[in-house]
């Protein structure tokens, strides 16, 4: 009797607790398929407008069975400090747009809205309190790498604030 009840009670506890099985390949919406080129482990090289560069490790992965994309970044900033950011992003069907929440230790969370203006280009942007806009464009390259361009628009001028290239890596963001 106990050998029958234990698995049954365990299954019941798991279903009541809301636990889910993490599938290796989640079922993605067409909107999430459009940004799936970002998924994976990456080595990044960022170039600042003043010519300084920085390297980092970046991970994009699907969580909650493909409902959200989790982003983790860690690198060494050229100023000598740890450079770290985390984000969660998804397609928001009610808004008809992507949303991205970005978190850093030294700032308030930022809420971006996004789109895919053309295949292989994912853009997120945010409006500042001064009316200026800033954002990030993610370009899928033909060789499977990614080019990221951070930008800001004040008035009519669009300036690039950071350029980053992604190369595929082995392991996660915490690996040496």
Short mmCIF file of N, CA and C in Angstrom, two decimals:
data_model
loop_
_atom_site.label_atom_id
_atom_site.label_comp_id
_atom_site.label_asym_id
_atom_site.label_seq_id
_atom_site.Cartn_x
_atom_site.Cartn_y
_atom_site.Cartn_z
N UNK A 1 0.81 -1.19 0.00
CA UNK A 1 0.00 0.00 0.00
C UNK A 1 0.86 1.26 0.00
N UNK A 2 1.93 1.28 0.83
CA UNK A 2 2.80 2.45 0.89
C UNK A 2 3.50 2.69 -0.44
N UNK A 3 3.90 1.62 -1.13
CA UNK A 3 4.60 1.80 -2.41
C UNK A 3 3.67 2.39 -3.46
N UNK A 4 2.37 2.20 -3.33
CA UNK A 4 1.42 2.79 -4.25
C UNK A 4 1.12 4.24 -3.88
N UNK A 5 0.97 4.52 -2.60
CA UNK A 5 0.59 5.86 -2.14
C UNK A 5 1.69 6.90 -2.31
N UNK A 6 2.94 6.52 -2.08
CA UNK A 6 4.03 7.50 -2.16
C UNK A 6 4.13 8.15 -3.54
N UNK A 7 4.18 7.38 -4.64
CA UNK A 7 4.22 8.05 -5.96
C UNK A 7 2.96 8.87 -6.24
N UNK A 8 1.81 8.38 -5.80
CA UNK A 8 0.57 9.11 -6.02
C UNK A 8 0.56 10.43 -5.26
N UNK A 9 0.97 10.41 -4.00
CA UNK A 9 1.03 11.64 -3.21
C UNK A 9 2.08 12.60 -3.75
N UNK A 10 3.20 12.07 -4.20
CA UNK A 10 4.24 12.92 -4.80
C UNK A 10 3.71 13.62 -6.05
N UNK A 11 3.04 12.87 -6.91
CA UNK A 11 2.48 13.46 -8.13
C UNK A 11 1.44 14.51 -7.79
N UNK A 12 0.61 14.23 -6.79
CA UNK A 12 -0.40 15.19 -6.37
C UNK A 12 0.24 16.46 -5.81
N UNK A 13 1.26 16.32 -4.99
CA UNK A 13 1.95 17.48 -4.41
C UNK A 13 2.60 18.32 -5.49
N UNK A 14 3.19 17.68 -6.48
CA UNK A 14 3.82 18.43 -7.58
C UNK A 14 2.77 19.18 -8.37
N UNK A 15 1.64 18.54 -8.67
CA UNK A 15 0.63 19.23 -9.47
C UNK A 15 -0.03 20.36 -8.70
N UNK A 16 -0.23 20.20 -7.41
CA UNK A 16 -0.81 21.28 -6.60
C UNK A 16 0.18 22.41 -6.43
N UNK A 17 1.45 22.09 -6.29
CA UNK A 17 2.49 23.10 -6.08
C UNK A 17 2.81 23.90 -7.32
N UNK A 18 2.30 23.51 -8.46
CA UNK A 18 2.53 24.27 -9.68
C UNK A 18 3.87 24.00 -10.33
N UNK A 19 4.57 22.97 -9.92
CA UNK A 19 5.87 22.66 -10.52
C UNK A 19 5.65 22.21 -11.96
N UNK A 20 6.58 22.55 -12.81
CA UNK A 20 6.52 22.12 -14.20
C UNK A 20 7.82 21.47 -14.58
N UNK A 21 7.76 20.69 -15.61
CA UNK A 21 8.96 20.05 -16.12
C UNK A 21 9.60 20.99 -17.12
N UNK A 22 10.89 21.23 -16.99
CA UNK A 22 11.61 22.09 -17.91
C UNK A 22 11.97 21.28 -19.15
N UNK A 23 11.37 21.60 -20.27
CA UNK A 23 11.64 20.87 -21.51
C UNK A 23 12.86 21.47 -22.19
N UNK A 24 13.62 20.61 -22.85
CA UNK A 24 14.80 21.08 -23.57
C UNK A 24 14.40 22.00 -24.72
N UNK A 25 13.31 21.68 -25.40
CA UNK A 25 12.85 22.49 -26.52
C UNK A 25 11.41 22.92 -26.27
N UNK A 26 11.21 24.13 -25.79
CA UNK A 26 9.84 24.58 -25.52
C UNK A 26 9.10 24.85 -26.82
N UNK A 27 7.79 24.88 -26.74
CA UNK A 27 6.96 25.26 -27.87
C UNK A 27 6.92 26.78 -27.90
N UNK A 28 7.38 27.36 -29.01
CA UNK A 28 7.48 28.82 -29.11
C UNK A 28 6.40 29.40 -30.00
N UNK A 29 5.94 30.58 -29.66
CA UNK A 29 5.03 31.32 -30.52
C UNK A 29 5.82 31.82 -31.72
N UNK A 30 5.14 32.20 -32.81
CA UNK A 30 5.86 32.77 -33.96
C UNK A 30 6.67 34.01 -33.58
N UNK A 31 6.15 34.80 -32.63
CA UNK A 31 6.87 36.00 -32.19
C UNK A 31 8.16 35.62 -31.46
N UNK A 32 8.12 34.57 -30.68
CA UNK A 32 9.33 34.12 -29.99
C UNK A 32 10.29 33.44 -30.95
N UNK A 33 9.78 32.74 -31.95
CA UNK A 33 10.66 32.16 -32.98
C UNK A 33 11.48 33.26 -33.66
N UNK A 34 10.89 34.44 -33.83
CA UNK A 34 11.57 35.54 -34.52
C UNK A 34 12.79 36.05 -33.77
N UNK A 35 12.85 35.84 -32.44
CA UNK A 35 14.00 36.31 -31.66
C UNK A 35 14.84 35.15 -31.12
N UNK A 36 14.50 33.92 -31.51
CA UNK A 36 15.20 32.73 -31.01
C UNK A 36 16.67 32.70 -31.44
N UNK A 37 17.06 33.50 -32.43
CA UNK A 37 18.47 33.53 -32.84
C UNK A 37 19.38 34.00 -31.72
N UNK A 38 18.83 34.63 -30.70
CA UNK A 38 19.63 35.09 -29.56
C UNK A 38 19.96 33.96 -28.58
N UNK A 39 19.19 32.89 -28.57
CA UNK A 39 19.34 31.83 -27.57
C UNK A 39 20.70 31.16 -27.69
N UNK A 40 21.36 31.03 -26.54
CA UNK A 40 22.65 30.35 -26.48
C UNK A 40 23.59 31.04 -25.52
N UNK A 41 24.80 30.54 -25.52
CA UNK A 41 25.88 31.09 -24.68
C UNK A 41 26.83 31.83 -25.61
N UNK A 42 27.24 33.02 -25.21
CA UNK A 42 28.01 33.90 -26.07
C UNK A 42 29.21 34.50 -25.33
N UNK A 43 30.28 34.74 -26.08
CA UNK A 43 31.39 35.59 -25.64
C UNK A 43 31.15 36.91 -26.36
N UNK A 44 31.18 38.01 -25.62
CA UNK A 44 30.90 39.31 -26.22
C UNK A 44 32.13 40.20 -26.20
N UNK A 45 32.25 41.02 -27.21
CA UNK A 45 33.26 42.08 -27.25
C UNK A 45 32.52 43.38 -27.53
N UNK A 46 32.61 44.30 -26.59
CA UNK A 46 31.91 45.58 -26.70
C UNK A 46 32.91 46.70 -26.95
N UNK A 47 32.53 47.61 -27.83
CA UNK A 47 33.36 48.77 -28.13
C UNK A 47 32.59 50.03 -27.77
N UNK A 48 33.22 50.85 -26.94
CA UNK A 48 32.62 52.11 -26.50
C UNK A 48 32.99 53.22 -27.49
N UNK A 49 32.23 54.33 -27.51
CA UNK A 49 32.52 55.42 -28.44
C UNK A 49 33.94 55.97 -28.33
N UNK A 50 34.55 55.89 -27.14
CA UNK A 50 35.92 56.41 -26.98
C UNK A 50 36.99 55.39 -27.40
N UNK A 51 36.57 54.24 -27.93
CA UNK A 51 37.53 53.24 -28.42
C UNK A 51 37.87 52.15 -27.42
N UNK A 52 37.52 52.32 -26.17
CA UNK A 52 37.80 51.27 -25.19
C UNK A 52 36.94 50.05 -25.48
N UNK A 53 37.46 48.87 -25.11
CA UNK A 53 36.71 47.64 -25.33
C UNK A 53 36.57 46.86 -24.03
N UNK A 54 35.61 45.95 -24.02
CA UNK A 54 35.37 45.10 -22.86
C UNK A 54 34.82 43.77 -23.35
N UNK A 55 35.20 42.71 -22.64
CA UNK A 55 34.70 41.38 -22.98
C UNK A 55 33.75 40.90 -21.90
N UNK A 56 32.86 40.02 -22.28
CA UNK A 56 31.91 39.48 -21.32
C UNK A 56 31.37 38.14 -21.76
N UNK A 57 30.51 37.59 -20.92
CA UNK A 57 29.81 36.34 -21.19
C UNK A 57 28.32 36.64 -21.09
N UNK A 58 27.58 36.08 -22.03
CA UNK A 58 26.17 36.40 -22.15
C UNK A 58 25.40 35.11 -22.40
N UNK A 59 24.25 34.99 -21.77
CA UNK A 59 23.40 33.81 -21.94
C UNK A 59 21.97 34.24 -22.19
N UNK A 60 21.37 33.66 -23.22
CA UNK A 60 19.95 33.82 -23.49
C UNK A 60 19.35 32.42 -23.44
N UNK A 61 18.24 32.26 -22.68
CA UNK A 61 17.58 30.96 -22.67
C UNK A 61 16.09 31.14 -22.39
N UNK A 62 15.32 30.18 -22.89
CA UNK A 62 13.89 30.19 -22.66
C UNK A 62 13.59 29.65 -21.28
N UNK A 63 12.67 30.28 -20.58
CA UNK A 63 12.20 29.80 -19.28
C UNK A 63 10.67 29.80 -19.30
N UNK A 64 10.08 29.13 -18.33
CA UNK A 64 8.62 29.02 -18.23
C UNK A 64 8.03 28.46 -19.53
N UNK A 65 8.66 27.38 -19.99
CA UNK A 65 8.22 26.66 -21.20
C UNK A 65 8.12 27.57 -22.42
N UNK A 66 9.07 28.48 -22.55
CA UNK A 66 9.11 29.34 -23.72
C UNK A 66 8.29 30.61 -23.62
N UNK A 67 7.71 30.87 -22.46
CA UNK A 67 6.90 32.09 -22.30
C UNK A 67 7.78 33.33 -22.16
N UNK A 68 8.97 33.17 -21.60
CA UNK A 68 9.90 34.28 -21.39
C UNK A 68 11.30 33.87 -21.83
N UNK A 69 12.10 34.85 -22.21
CA UNK A 69 13.52 34.66 -22.49
C UNK A 69 14.29 35.32 -21.35
N UNK A 70 15.16 34.54 -20.72
CA UNK A 70 15.98 35.05 -19.61
C UNK A 70 17.36 35.41 -20.16
N UNK A 71 17.85 36.58 -19.76
CA UNK A 71 19.14 37.08 -20.23
C UNK A 71 20.04 37.33 -19.03
N UNK A 72 21.27 36.83 -19.10
CA UNK A 72 22.25 37.08 -18.04
C UNK A 72 23.57 37.50 -18.68
N UNK A 73 24.12 38.60 -18.20
CA UNK A 73 25.39 39.11 -18.73
C UNK A 73 26.33 39.41 -17.57
N UNK A 74 27.60 39.09 -17.79
CA UNK A 74 28.64 39.44 -16.82
C UNK A 74 29.94 39.69 -17.59
N UNK A 75 30.59 40.80 -17.26
CA UNK A 75 31.85 41.13 -17.92
C UNK A 75 32.65 42.10 -17.08
N UNK A 76 33.80 42.46 -17.60
CA UNK A 76 34.66 43.45 -16.94
C UNK A 76 34.52 44.76 -17.68
N UNK A 77 34.01 45.78 -17.01
CA UNK A 77 33.84 47.11 -17.61
C UNK A 77 35.22 47.74 -17.77
N UNK A 78 35.43 48.56 -18.80
CA UNK A 78 36.74 49.22 -18.97
C UNK A 78 37.14 50.09 -17.79
N UNK A 79 36.17 50.54 -16.98
CA UNK A 79 36.49 51.33 -15.79
C UNK A 79 36.99 50.48 -14.64
N UNK A 80 37.08 49.16 -14.84
CA UNK A 80 37.63 48.27 -13.83
C UNK A 80 36.62 47.66 -12.88
N UNK A 81 35.36 47.90 -13.11
CA UNK A 81 34.34 47.34 -12.21
C UNK A 81 33.63 46.17 -12.91
N UNK A 82 32.95 45.37 -12.09
CA UNK A 82 32.14 44.28 -12.64
C UNK A 82 30.98 44.89 -13.41
N UNK A 83 30.73 44.36 -14.57
CA UNK A 83 29.66 44.84 -15.45
C UNK A 83 28.64 43.71 -15.52
N UNK A 84 27.48 43.91 -14.95
CA UNK A 84 26.50 42.82 -14.86
C UNK A 84 25.10 43.35 -15.15
N UNK A 85 24.33 42.56 -15.88
CA UNK A 85 22.94 42.91 -16.17
C UNK A 85 22.14 41.63 -16.33
N UNK A 86 20.87 41.72 -16.00
CA UNK A 86 19.93 40.62 -16.17
C UNK A 86 18.68 41.19 -16.83
N UNK A 87 18.00 40.36 -17.58
CA UNK A 87 16.76 40.81 -18.22
C UNK A 87 15.81 39.64 -18.41
N UNK A 88 14.56 39.97 -18.52
CA UNK A 88 13.50 39.02 -18.89
C UNK A 88 12.73 39.69 -20.01
N UNK A 89 12.47 38.93 -21.09
CA UNK A 89 11.73 39.51 -22.20
C UNK A 89 10.77 38.49 -22.79
N UNK A 90 9.71 39.02 -23.40
CA UNK A 90 8.67 38.16 -23.97
C UNK A 90 7.83 38.96 -24.95
N UNK A 91 7.00 38.23 -25.69
CA UNK A 91 5.99 38.85 -26.53
C UNK A 91 4.77 39.10 -25.65
N UNK A 92 4.26 40.32 -25.68
CA UNK A 92 3.07 40.69 -24.91
C UNK A 92 1.90 40.79 -25.89
N UNK A 93 1.05 39.77 -25.98
CA UNK A 93 -0.03 39.80 -26.97
C UNK A 93 -1.03 40.93 -26.75
N UNK A 94 -1.24 41.33 -25.50
CA UNK A 94 -2.19 42.42 -25.24
C UNK A 94 -1.68 43.75 -25.79
N UNK A 95 -0.37 43.99 -25.70
CA UNK A 95 0.21 45.23 -26.21
C UNK A 95 0.57 45.11 -27.69
N UNK A 96 0.64 43.88 -28.20
CA UNK A 96 1.06 43.67 -29.59
C UNK A 96 2.51 44.05 -29.80
N UNK A 97 3.33 43.85 -28.75
CA UNK A 97 4.75 44.22 -28.81
C UNK A 97 5.54 43.33 -27.85
N UNK A 98 6.84 43.31 -28.05
CA UNK A 98 7.72 42.64 -27.09
C UNK A 98 7.89 43.57 -25.89
N UNK A 99 8.13 42.98 -24.73
CA UNK A 99 8.51 43.77 -23.57
C UNK A 99 9.77 43.15 -22.99
N UNK A 100 10.63 44.01 -22.48
CA UNK A 100 11.88 43.58 -21.88
C UNK A 100 12.09 44.35 -20.59
N UNK A 101 12.34 43.61 -19.52
CA UNK A 101 12.66 44.21 -18.22
C UNK A 101 14.14 44.00 -18.00
N UNK A 102 14.89 45.08 -17.82
CA UNK A 102 16.33 45.02 -17.64
C UNK A 102 16.69 45.45 -16.22
N UNK A 103 17.58 44.67 -15.60
CA UNK A 103 17.95 44.91 -14.20
C UNK A 103 19.47 45.02 -14.07
N UNK A 104 19.91 46.05 -13.37
CA UNK A 104 21.32 46.22 -13.00
C UNK A 104 21.36 46.64 -11.54
N UNK A 105 22.46 46.33 -10.88
CA UNK A 105 22.57 46.63 -9.45
C UNK A 105 22.54 48.13 -9.17
N UNK A 106 23.05 48.94 -10.10
CA UNK A 106 23.21 50.38 -9.85
C UNK A 106 22.10 51.24 -10.46
N UNK A 107 20.97 50.64 -10.82
CA UNK A 107 19.94 51.41 -11.51
C UNK A 107 18.56 50.82 -11.20
N UNK A 108 17.53 51.60 -11.48
CA UNK A 108 16.17 51.09 -11.36
C UNK A 108 15.89 50.18 -12.56
N UNK A 109 14.99 49.21 -12.43
CA UNK A 109 14.66 48.37 -13.58
C UNK A 109 14.12 49.21 -14.73
N UNK A 110 14.50 48.84 -15.94
CA UNK A 110 14.04 49.54 -17.14
C UNK A 110 13.05 48.66 -17.88
N UNK A 111 11.98 49.26 -18.38
CA UNK A 111 10.96 48.53 -19.12
C UNK A 111 10.96 49.01 -20.57
N UNK A 112 11.44 48.16 -21.45
CA UNK A 112 11.53 48.46 -22.88
C UNK A 112 10.34 47.85 -23.61
N UNK A 113 9.99 48.42 -24.75
CA UNK A 113 9.05 47.84 -25.71
C UNK A 113 9.85 47.47 -26.94
N UNK A 114 9.45 46.40 -27.61
CA UNK A 114 10.24 45.95 -28.74
C UNK A 114 9.42 45.53 -29.94
N UNK A 115 10.16 45.32 -31.05
CA UNK A 115 9.55 44.89 -32.30
C UNK A 115 10.59 44.14 -33.13
N UNK A 116 10.11 43.50 -34.17
CA UNK A 116 10.98 42.88 -35.18
C UNK A 116 10.64 43.59 -36.49
N UNK A 117 11.35 44.71 -36.78
CA UNK A 117 11.03 45.48 -37.98
C UNK A 117 11.28 44.73 -39.29
N UNK A 118 12.20 43.76 -39.23
CA UNK A 118 12.50 42.92 -40.39
C UNK A 118 13.11 41.62 -39.88
N UNK A 119 13.07 40.55 -40.67
CA UNK A 119 13.66 39.28 -40.20
C UNK A 119 15.13 39.46 -39.80
N UNK A 120 15.49 38.91 -38.64
CA UNK A 120 16.87 38.99 -38.17
C UNK A 120 17.22 40.28 -37.45
N UNK A 121 16.25 41.15 -37.22
CA UNK A 121 16.49 42.39 -36.47
C UNK A 121 15.46 42.49 -35.36
N UNK A 122 15.94 42.47 -34.12
CA UNK A 122 15.09 42.63 -32.94
C UNK A 122 15.48 43.95 -32.31
N UNK A 123 14.50 44.82 -32.08
CA UNK A 123 14.76 46.16 -31.54
C UNK A 123 13.93 46.37 -30.28
N UNK A 124 14.60 46.84 -29.21
CA UNK A 124 13.88 47.26 -28.01
C UNK A 124 14.21 48.73 -27.77
N UNK A 125 13.23 49.47 -27.27
CA UNK A 125 13.48 50.90 -27.01
C UNK A 125 12.65 51.39 -25.84
N UNK A 126 13.11 52.52 -25.31
CA UNK A 126 12.48 53.13 -24.14
C UNK A 126 12.53 54.64 -24.31
N UNK A 127 11.51 55.32 -23.81
CA UNK A 127 11.51 56.78 -23.85
C UNK A 127 11.91 57.31 -22.49
N UNK A 128 12.84 58.27 -22.49
CA UNK A 128 13.32 58.86 -21.25
C UNK A 128 12.43 59.98 -20.77
N UNK A 129 12.64 60.45 -19.55
CA UNK A 129 11.82 61.54 -19.00
C UNK A 129 11.97 62.84 -19.78
N UNK A 130 13.09 63.00 -20.50
CA UNK A 130 13.31 64.21 -21.29
C UNK A 130 12.73 64.11 -22.70
N UNK A 131 12.05 62.99 -23.00
CA UNK A 131 11.47 62.81 -24.33
C UNK A 131 12.41 62.14 -25.30
N UNK A 132 13.68 62.01 -24.94
CA UNK A 132 14.63 61.30 -25.80
C UNK A 132 14.36 59.80 -25.77
N UNK A 133 14.81 59.10 -26.79
CA UNK A 133 14.63 57.65 -26.85
C UNK A 133 15.99 56.97 -26.89
N UNK A 134 16.04 55.78 -26.34
CA UNK A 134 17.24 54.95 -26.45
C UNK A 134 16.79 53.52 -26.66
N UNK A 135 17.70 52.72 -27.16
CA UNK A 135 17.34 51.34 -27.42
C UNK A 135 18.52 50.49 -27.80
N UNK A 136 18.19 49.27 -28.16
CA UNK A 136 19.19 48.29 -28.57
C UNK A 136 18.66 47.56 -29.79
N UNK A 137 19.48 47.47 -30.83
CA UNK A 137 19.18 46.68 -32.02
C UNK A 137 20.04 45.43 -31.99
N UNK A 138 19.41 44.27 -32.18
CA UNK A 138 20.11 42.98 -32.24
C UNK A 138 19.99 42.47 -33.67
N UNK A 139 21.13 42.32 -34.34
CA UNK A 139 21.16 41.89 -35.74
C UNK A 139 21.70 40.46 -35.83
N UNK A 140 20.92 39.57 -36.42
CA UNK A 140 21.41 38.22 -36.70
C UNK A 140 22.23 38.29 -37.98
N UNK A 141 23.46 37.80 -37.90
CA UNK A 141 24.33 37.78 -39.08
C UNK A 141 24.22 36.43 -39.79
N UNK A 142 24.59 36.42 -41.06
CA UNK A 142 24.50 35.19 -41.86
C UNK A 142 25.35 34.05 -41.30
N UNK A 143 26.44 34.38 -40.60
CA UNK A 143 27.32 33.33 -40.05
C UNK A 143 26.86 32.82 -38.69
N UNK A 144 25.70 33.26 -38.20
CA UNK A 144 25.17 32.79 -36.92
C UNK A 144 25.57 33.63 -35.73
N UNK A 145 26.43 34.61 -35.93
CA UNK A 145 26.81 35.50 -34.84
C UNK A 145 25.77 36.62 -34.72
N UNK A 146 25.93 37.44 -33.70
CA UNK A 146 24.99 38.55 -33.47
C UNK A 146 25.78 39.84 -33.33
N UNK A 147 25.25 40.91 -33.89
CA UNK A 147 25.80 42.24 -33.72
C UNK A 147 24.76 43.07 -32.98
N UNK A 148 25.17 43.70 -31.89
CA UNK A 148 24.27 44.51 -31.06
C UNK A 148 24.72 45.96 -31.11
N UNK A 149 23.75 46.85 -31.30
CA UNK A 149 24.05 48.27 -31.34
C UNK A 149 23.14 48.99 -30.35
N UNK A 150 23.74 49.60 -29.32
CA UNK A 150 22.99 50.43 -28.37
C UNK A 150 22.99 51.85 -28.93
N UNK A 151 21.86 52.54 -28.84
CA UNK A 151 21.75 53.86 -29.44
C UNK A 151 20.89 54.77 -28.58
N UNK A 152 21.02 56.06 -28.85
CA UNK A 152 20.20 57.07 -28.19
C UNK A 152 19.84 58.13 -29.21
N UNK A 153 18.63 58.66 -29.10
CA UNK A 153 18.17 59.74 -29.98
C UNK A 153 17.75 60.90 -29.09
N UNK A 154 18.39 62.03 -29.29
CA UNK A 154 18.01 63.28 -28.63
C UNK A 154 17.78 64.29 -29.74
N UNK A 155 16.57 64.80 -29.81
CA UNK A 155 16.23 65.68 -30.93
C UNK A 155 16.18 64.83 -32.19
N UNK A 156 16.94 65.23 -33.18
CA UNK A 156 16.98 64.50 -34.45
C UNK A 156 18.25 63.66 -34.60
N UNK A 157 19.15 63.74 -33.63
CA UNK A 157 20.44 63.05 -33.74
C UNK A 157 20.38 61.66 -33.12
N UNK A 158 20.76 60.66 -33.91
CA UNK A 158 20.88 59.29 -33.42
C UNK A 158 22.36 58.99 -33.27
N UNK A 159 22.76 58.63 -32.04
CA UNK A 159 24.17 58.31 -31.83
C UNK A 159 24.30 56.91 -31.25
N UNK A 160 25.37 56.24 -31.62
CA UNK A 160 25.66 54.90 -31.13
C UNK A 160 26.40 55.03 -29.81
N UNK A 161 25.91 54.34 -28.78
CA UNK A 161 26.53 54.42 -27.45
C UNK A 161 27.35 53.17 -27.12
N UNK A 162 27.16 52.09 -27.87
CA UNK A 162 27.90 50.85 -27.64
C UNK A 162 27.69 49.92 -28.82
N UNK A 163 28.77 49.27 -29.26
CA UNK A 163 28.70 48.24 -30.30
C UNK A 163 29.22 46.94 -29.71
N UNK A 164 28.48 45.86 -29.89
CA UNK A 164 28.88 44.58 -29.31
C UNK A 164 28.72 43.46 -30.33
N UNK A 165 29.72 42.59 -30.40
CA UNK A 165 29.63 41.40 -31.23
C UNK A 165 29.54 40.18 -30.32
N UNK A 166 28.77 39.19 -30.76
CA UNK A 166 28.59 37.94 -30.01
C UNK A 166 29.22 36.81 -30.82
N UNK A 167 30.01 35.99 -30.16
CA UNK A 167 30.55 34.76 -30.73
C UNK A 167 30.07 33.61 -29.86
N UNK A 168 29.68 32.49 -30.45
CA UNK A 168 29.20 31.33 -29.68
C UNK A 168 30.26 30.85 -28.70
N UNK A 169 29.82 30.44 -27.51
CA UNK A 169 30.72 29.96 -26.45
C UNK A 169 30.21 28.64 -25.92
N UNK A 170 31.07 27.96 -25.20
CA UNK A 170 30.68 26.75 -24.47
C UNK A 170 30.49 27.15 -23.02
N UNK A 171 29.53 26.54 -22.33
CA UNK A 171 29.35 26.80 -20.90
C UNK A 171 28.47 28.00 -20.65
N UNK A 172 28.26 28.30 -19.37
CA UNK A 172 27.37 29.39 -18.97
C UNK A 172 28.12 30.65 -18.60
N UNK A 173 27.38 31.65 -18.17
CA UNK A 173 27.97 32.95 -17.85
C UNK A 173 28.86 32.89 -16.62
N UNK A 174 28.71 31.89 -15.78
CA UNK A 174 29.54 31.79 -14.58
C UNK A 174 30.82 31.00 -14.82
N UNK A 175 30.96 30.40 -15.99
CA UNK A 175 32.16 29.62 -16.28
C UNK A 175 33.34 30.55 -16.52
N UNK A 176 34.55 30.11 -16.17
CA UNK A 176 35.72 30.97 -16.43
C UNK A 176 36.02 31.08 -17.91
#
